[in-house]
PDB file of C-alpha atoms in Angstrom:
ATOM      1  CA  MET A  30     -17.833 -18.228  19.874  1.00  0.00           C
ATOM      2  CA  ALA A  31     -16.123 -21.316  18.445  1.00  0.00           C
ATOM      3  CA  CYS A  32     -18.216 -21.333  15.283  1.00  0.00           C
ATOM      4  CA  ARG A  33     -17.296 -17.702  14.764  1.00  0.00           C
ATOM      5  CA  THR A  34     -13.550 -18.355  14.879  1.00  0.00           C
ATOM      6  CA  GLU A  35     -13.083 -21.930  13.660  1.00  0.00           C
ATOM      7  CA  ARG A  36     -12.304 -20.761  10.109  1.00  0.00           C
ATOM      8  CA  PHE A  37      -9.332 -18.874  11.628  1.00  0.00           C
ATOM      9  CA  SER A  38      -7.931 -21.848  13.543  1.00  0.00           C
ATOM     10  CA  ASP A  39      -4.518 -21.508  11.862  1.00  0.00           C
ATOM     11  CA  TRP A  40      -4.227 -17.820  12.815  1.00  0.00           C
ATOM     12  CA  HIS A  41      -2.236 -16.557  15.782  1.00  0.00           C
ATOM     13  CA  PRO A  42      -4.275 -16.852  19.051  1.00  0.00           C
ATOM     14  CA  SER A  43      -4.099 -13.090  19.669  1.00  0.00           C
ATOM     15  CA  ARG A  44      -5.852 -12.392  16.359  1.00  0.00           C
ATOM     16  CA  VAL A  45      -8.459 -15.093  16.936  1.00  0.00           C
ATOM     17  CA  ASP A  46      -9.152 -13.530  20.332  1.00  0.00           C
ATOM     18  CA  LEU A  47      -9.771 -10.141  18.703  1.00  0.00           C
ATOM     19  CA  ILE A  48     -12.287 -11.739  16.348  1.00  0.00           C
ATOM     20  CA  ALA A  49     -13.982 -13.669  19.150  1.00  0.00           C
ATOM     21  CA  ARG A  50     -14.422 -10.516  21.258  1.00  0.00           C
ATOM     22  CA  SER A  51     -15.652  -8.279  18.448  1.00  0.00           C
ATOM     23  CA  GLU A  52     -19.230  -7.049  18.426  1.00  0.00           C
ATOM     24  CA  ALA A  53     -19.662  -7.359  14.665  1.00  0.00           C
ATOM     25  CA  PRO A  54     -18.755 -10.241  12.368  1.00  0.00           C
ATOM     26  CA  LEU A  55     -15.409 -10.111  10.613  1.00  0.00           C
ATOM     27  CA  ILE A  56     -15.682  -9.279   6.936  1.00  0.00           C
ATOM     28  CA  ALA A  57     -12.555 -10.543   5.226  1.00  0.00           C
ATOM     29  CA  ARG A  58     -11.604  -8.343   2.279  1.00  0.00           C
ATOM     30  CA  PRO A  59      -8.923  -9.159  -0.279  1.00  0.00           C
ATOM     31  CA  LEU A  60      -5.895  -6.909  -0.709  1.00  0.00           C
ATOM     32  CA  TYR A  61      -4.602  -6.208  -4.179  1.00  0.00           C
ATOM     33  CA  ALA A  62      -1.218  -4.841  -5.188  1.00  0.00           C
ATOM     34  CA  LEU A  63       0.940  -4.624  -8.255  1.00  0.00           C
ATOM     35  CA  PRO A  64       4.474  -5.977  -7.894  1.00  0.00           C
ATOM     36  CA  VAL A  65       7.069  -3.511  -6.573  1.00  0.00           C
ATOM     37  CA  GLY A  66       8.796  -1.942  -9.557  1.00  0.00           C
ATOM     38  CA  HIS A  67       5.912  -2.602 -11.962  1.00  0.00           C
ATOM     39  CA  ARG A  68       6.515  -0.723 -15.227  1.00  0.00           C
ATOM     40  CA  TRP A  69       4.928  -0.587 -18.644  1.00  0.00           C
ATOM     41  CA  GLY A  70       6.060   0.399 -22.104  1.00  0.00           C
ATOM     42  CA  ARG A  71       5.325   3.906 -23.359  1.00  0.00           C
ATOM     43  CA  ARG A  72       2.218   4.281 -25.481  1.00  0.00           C
ATOM     44  CA  PRO A  73       1.961   7.527 -27.467  1.00  0.00           C
ATOM     45  CA  GLY A  74      -0.506   9.950 -25.914  1.00  0.00           C
ATOM     46  CA  LEU A  75      -1.259   7.698 -22.929  1.00  0.00           C
ATOM     47  CA  THR A  76      -0.158   7.464 -19.307  1.00  0.00           C
ATOM     48  CA  LEU A  77      -1.619   6.242 -16.035  1.00  0.00           C
ATOM     49  CA  ILE A  78      -2.207   7.841 -12.649  1.00  0.00           C
ATOM     50  CA  GLY A  79      -3.310   6.641  -9.228  1.00  0.00           C
ATOM     51  CA  ASP A  80      -4.130   2.997  -8.576  1.00  0.00           C
ATOM     52  CA  ALA A  81      -3.906   2.248 -12.289  1.00  0.00           C
ATOM     53  CA  THR A  82      -0.141   2.668 -12.030  1.00  0.00           C
ATOM     54  CA  HIS A  83       0.633   1.960  -8.387  1.00  0.00           C
ATOM     55  CA  LEU A  84      -2.019  -0.257  -6.886  1.00  0.00           C
ATOM     56  CA  ILE A  85      -0.700  -0.852  -3.370  1.00  0.00           C
ATOM     57  CA  SER A  86      -2.083  -2.159  -0.102  1.00  0.00           C
ATOM     58  CA  PRO A  87      -3.078   0.445   2.501  1.00  0.00           C
ATOM     59  CA  PHE A  88      -0.281  -0.373   4.958  1.00  0.00           C
ATOM     60  CA  ALA A  89       1.712   2.822   4.457  1.00  0.00           C
ATOM     61  CA  GLY A  90      -1.122   5.292   3.916  1.00  0.00           C
ATOM     62  CA  GLU A  91       0.317   6.352   0.560  1.00  0.00           C
ATOM     63  CA  GLY A  92      -2.314   5.489  -2.064  1.00  0.00           C
ATOM     64  CA  ALA A  93      -4.548   8.586  -2.098  1.00  0.00           C
ATOM     65  CA  ASN A  94      -1.559  10.879  -1.620  1.00  0.00           C
ATOM     66  CA  LEU A  95       0.207   9.311  -4.608  1.00  0.00           C
ATOM     67  CA  ALA A  96      -2.895   9.662  -6.772  1.00  0.00           C
ATOM     68  CA  MET A  97      -3.278  13.363  -5.937  1.00  0.00           C
ATOM     69  CA  LEU A  98       0.429  14.004  -6.514  1.00  0.00           C
ATOM     70  CA  ASP A  99       0.224  12.128  -9.830  1.00  0.00           C
ATOM     71  CA  GLY A 100      -2.556  14.420 -11.013  1.00  0.00           C
ATOM     72  CA  ALA A 101      -0.750  17.574  -9.916  1.00  0.00           C
ATOM     73  CA  GLU A 102       2.590  16.541 -11.430  1.00  0.00           C
ATOM     74  CA  LEU A 103       0.995  15.408 -14.675  1.00  0.00           C
ATOM     75  CA  ALA A 104      -0.750  18.778 -14.959  1.00  0.00           C
ATOM     76  CA  GLN A 105       2.532  20.605 -14.294  1.00  0.00           C
ATOM     77  CA  ALA A 106       4.328  18.511 -16.914  1.00  0.00           C
ATOM     78  CA  ILE A 107       1.641  19.247 -19.502  1.00  0.00           C
ATOM     79  CA  VAL A 108       1.785  22.967 -18.757  1.00  0.00           C
ATOM     80  CA  ALA A 109       5.593  22.951 -18.930  1.00  0.00           C
ATOM     81  CA  ASP A 110       5.772  20.891 -22.140  1.00  0.00           C
ATOM     82  CA  GLY A 111       2.364  21.713 -23.612  1.00  0.00           C
ATOM     83  CA  ASP A 112       3.628  21.798 -27.162  1.00  0.00           C
ATOM     84  CA  ASP A 113       5.127  18.314 -26.821  1.00  0.00           C
ATOM     85  CA  ILE A 114       2.711  15.957 -25.036  1.00  0.00           C
ATOM     86  CA  GLU A 115       5.103  13.015 -25.362  1.00  0.00           C
ATOM     87  CA  ALA A 116       7.824  14.972 -23.552  1.00  0.00           C
ATOM     88  CA  ALA A 117       5.309  15.905 -20.856  1.00  0.00           C
ATOM     89  CA  LEU A 118       4.216  12.295 -20.359  1.00  0.00           C
ATOM     90  CA  ALA A 119       7.806  11.040 -20.332  1.00  0.00           C
ATOM     91  CA  SER A 120       8.777  13.709 -17.791  1.00  0.00           C
ATOM     92  CA  TYR A 121       5.834  12.845 -15.553  1.00  0.00           C
ATOM     93  CA  GLU A 122       6.566   9.105 -15.701  1.00  0.00           C
ATOM     94  CA  ALA A 123      10.282   9.655 -15.028  1.00  0.00           C
ATOM     95  CA  ALA A 124       9.388  11.204 -11.657  1.00  0.00           C
ATOM     96  CA  MET A 125       6.295   9.132 -10.848  1.00  0.00           C
ATOM     97  CA  LEU A 126       7.610   5.607 -11.421  1.00  0.00           C
ATOM     98  CA  PRO A 127      10.535   5.735  -8.936  1.00  0.00           C
ATOM     99  CA  ARG A 128       8.324   7.531  -6.379  1.00  0.00           C
ATOM    100  CA  SER A 129       5.596   4.894  -6.660  1.00  0.00           C
ATOM    101  CA  GLU A 130       8.198   2.117  -6.396  1.00  0.00           C
ATOM    102  CA  ARG A 131       9.418   3.580  -3.077  1.00  0.00           C
ATOM    103  CA  ALA A 132       5.830   3.792  -1.806  1.00  0.00           C
ATOM    104  CA  ALA A 133       5.171   0.195  -2.854  1.00  0.00           C
ATOM    105  CA  SER A 134       8.242  -0.872  -0.865  1.00  0.00           C
ATOM    106  CA  TYR A 135       6.988   1.008   2.212  1.00  0.00           C
ATOM    107  CA  THR A 136       3.528  -0.496   1.973  1.00  0.00           C
ATOM    108  CA  GLY A 137       5.003  -3.962   1.485  1.00  0.00           C
ATOM    109  CA  ALA A 138       7.044  -3.515   4.652  1.00  0.00           C
ATOM    110  CA  GLY A 139       3.916  -2.328   6.472  1.00  0.00           C
ATOM    111  CA  LEU A 140       1.988  -5.362   5.264  1.00  0.00           C
ATOM    112  CA  ASP A 141       4.785  -7.625   6.487  1.00  0.00           C
ATOM    113  CA  MET A 142       4.698  -5.920   9.899  1.00  0.00           C
ATOM    114  CA  CYS A 143       1.007  -6.734  10.248  1.00  0.00           C
ATOM    115  CA  PHE A 144       0.943 -10.248   8.778  1.00  0.00           C
ATOM    116  CA  ASN A 145       3.838 -12.415   9.905  1.00  0.00           C
ATOM    117  CA  ASP A 146       4.548 -15.305  12.237  1.00  0.00           C
ATOM    118  CA  GLN A 147       5.278 -12.942  15.146  1.00  0.00           C
ATOM    119  CA  ALA A 148       1.715 -11.574  15.239  1.00  0.00           C
ATOM    120  CA  LEU A 149       1.778  -7.820  15.759  1.00  0.00           C
ATOM    121  CA  ARG A 150       5.140  -7.608  17.584  1.00  0.00           C
ATOM    122  CA  PRO A 151       6.987  -5.920  14.656  1.00  0.00           C
ATOM    123  CA  LEU A 152       4.184  -3.346  14.325  1.00  0.00           C
ATOM    124  CA  VAL A 153       4.206  -2.602  18.062  1.00  0.00           C
ATOM    125  CA  ASP A 154       8.003  -2.312  17.979  1.00  0.00           C
ATOM    126  CA  PHE A 155       7.780   0.089  15.042  1.00  0.00           C
ATOM    127  CA  PHE A 156       5.337   2.410  16.814  1.00  0.00           C
ATOM    128  CA  GLN A 157       7.313   2.267  20.039  1.00  0.00           C
ATOM    129  CA  SER A 158      10.455   3.238  18.143  1.00  0.00           C
ATOM    130  CA  MET A 159       8.606   6.194  16.621  1.00  0.00           C
ATOM    131  CA  ARG A 160       7.614   7.377  20.096  1.00  0.00           C
ATOM    132  CA  SER A 161      11.249   7.362  21.166  1.00  0.00           C
ATOM    133  CA  GLY A 162      12.271   9.141  17.959  1.00  0.00           C
ATOM    134  CA  VAL A 163      14.360   6.250  16.637  1.00  0.00           C
ATOM    135  CA  GLU A 164      12.758   4.567  13.627  1.00  0.00           C
ATOM    136  CA  ALA A 165      13.028   0.759  13.566  1.00  0.00           C
TER     137      ALA A 165
END
């Protein structure tokens, strides 16, 4: 198994052990995210939804939910302000941008729980606190 794990020699031993005992080879995949608080200037007649506006890592389970909510809220804004598309887009963005910033913060915290110098201890502590009803 050494050849299978030698490229992970600087990883925590508990993670290397998981790789060594796996039945399939590890496929390392990159994670992409926009910076928390990412904003853009208004462009007439244009806005963004989903990952185009809040590309976040999967560590809070928010991405698909945000994309669906974006679509629904954009549709509601257009219906409400149909005669003024710029007002509709501005209204949508005013609600979406702070919401996506909060989600990006949550996913960043989740990423930190999984990848830190304490291995998975913060993640285990988090889930144990949820079981007791007291969030960490």
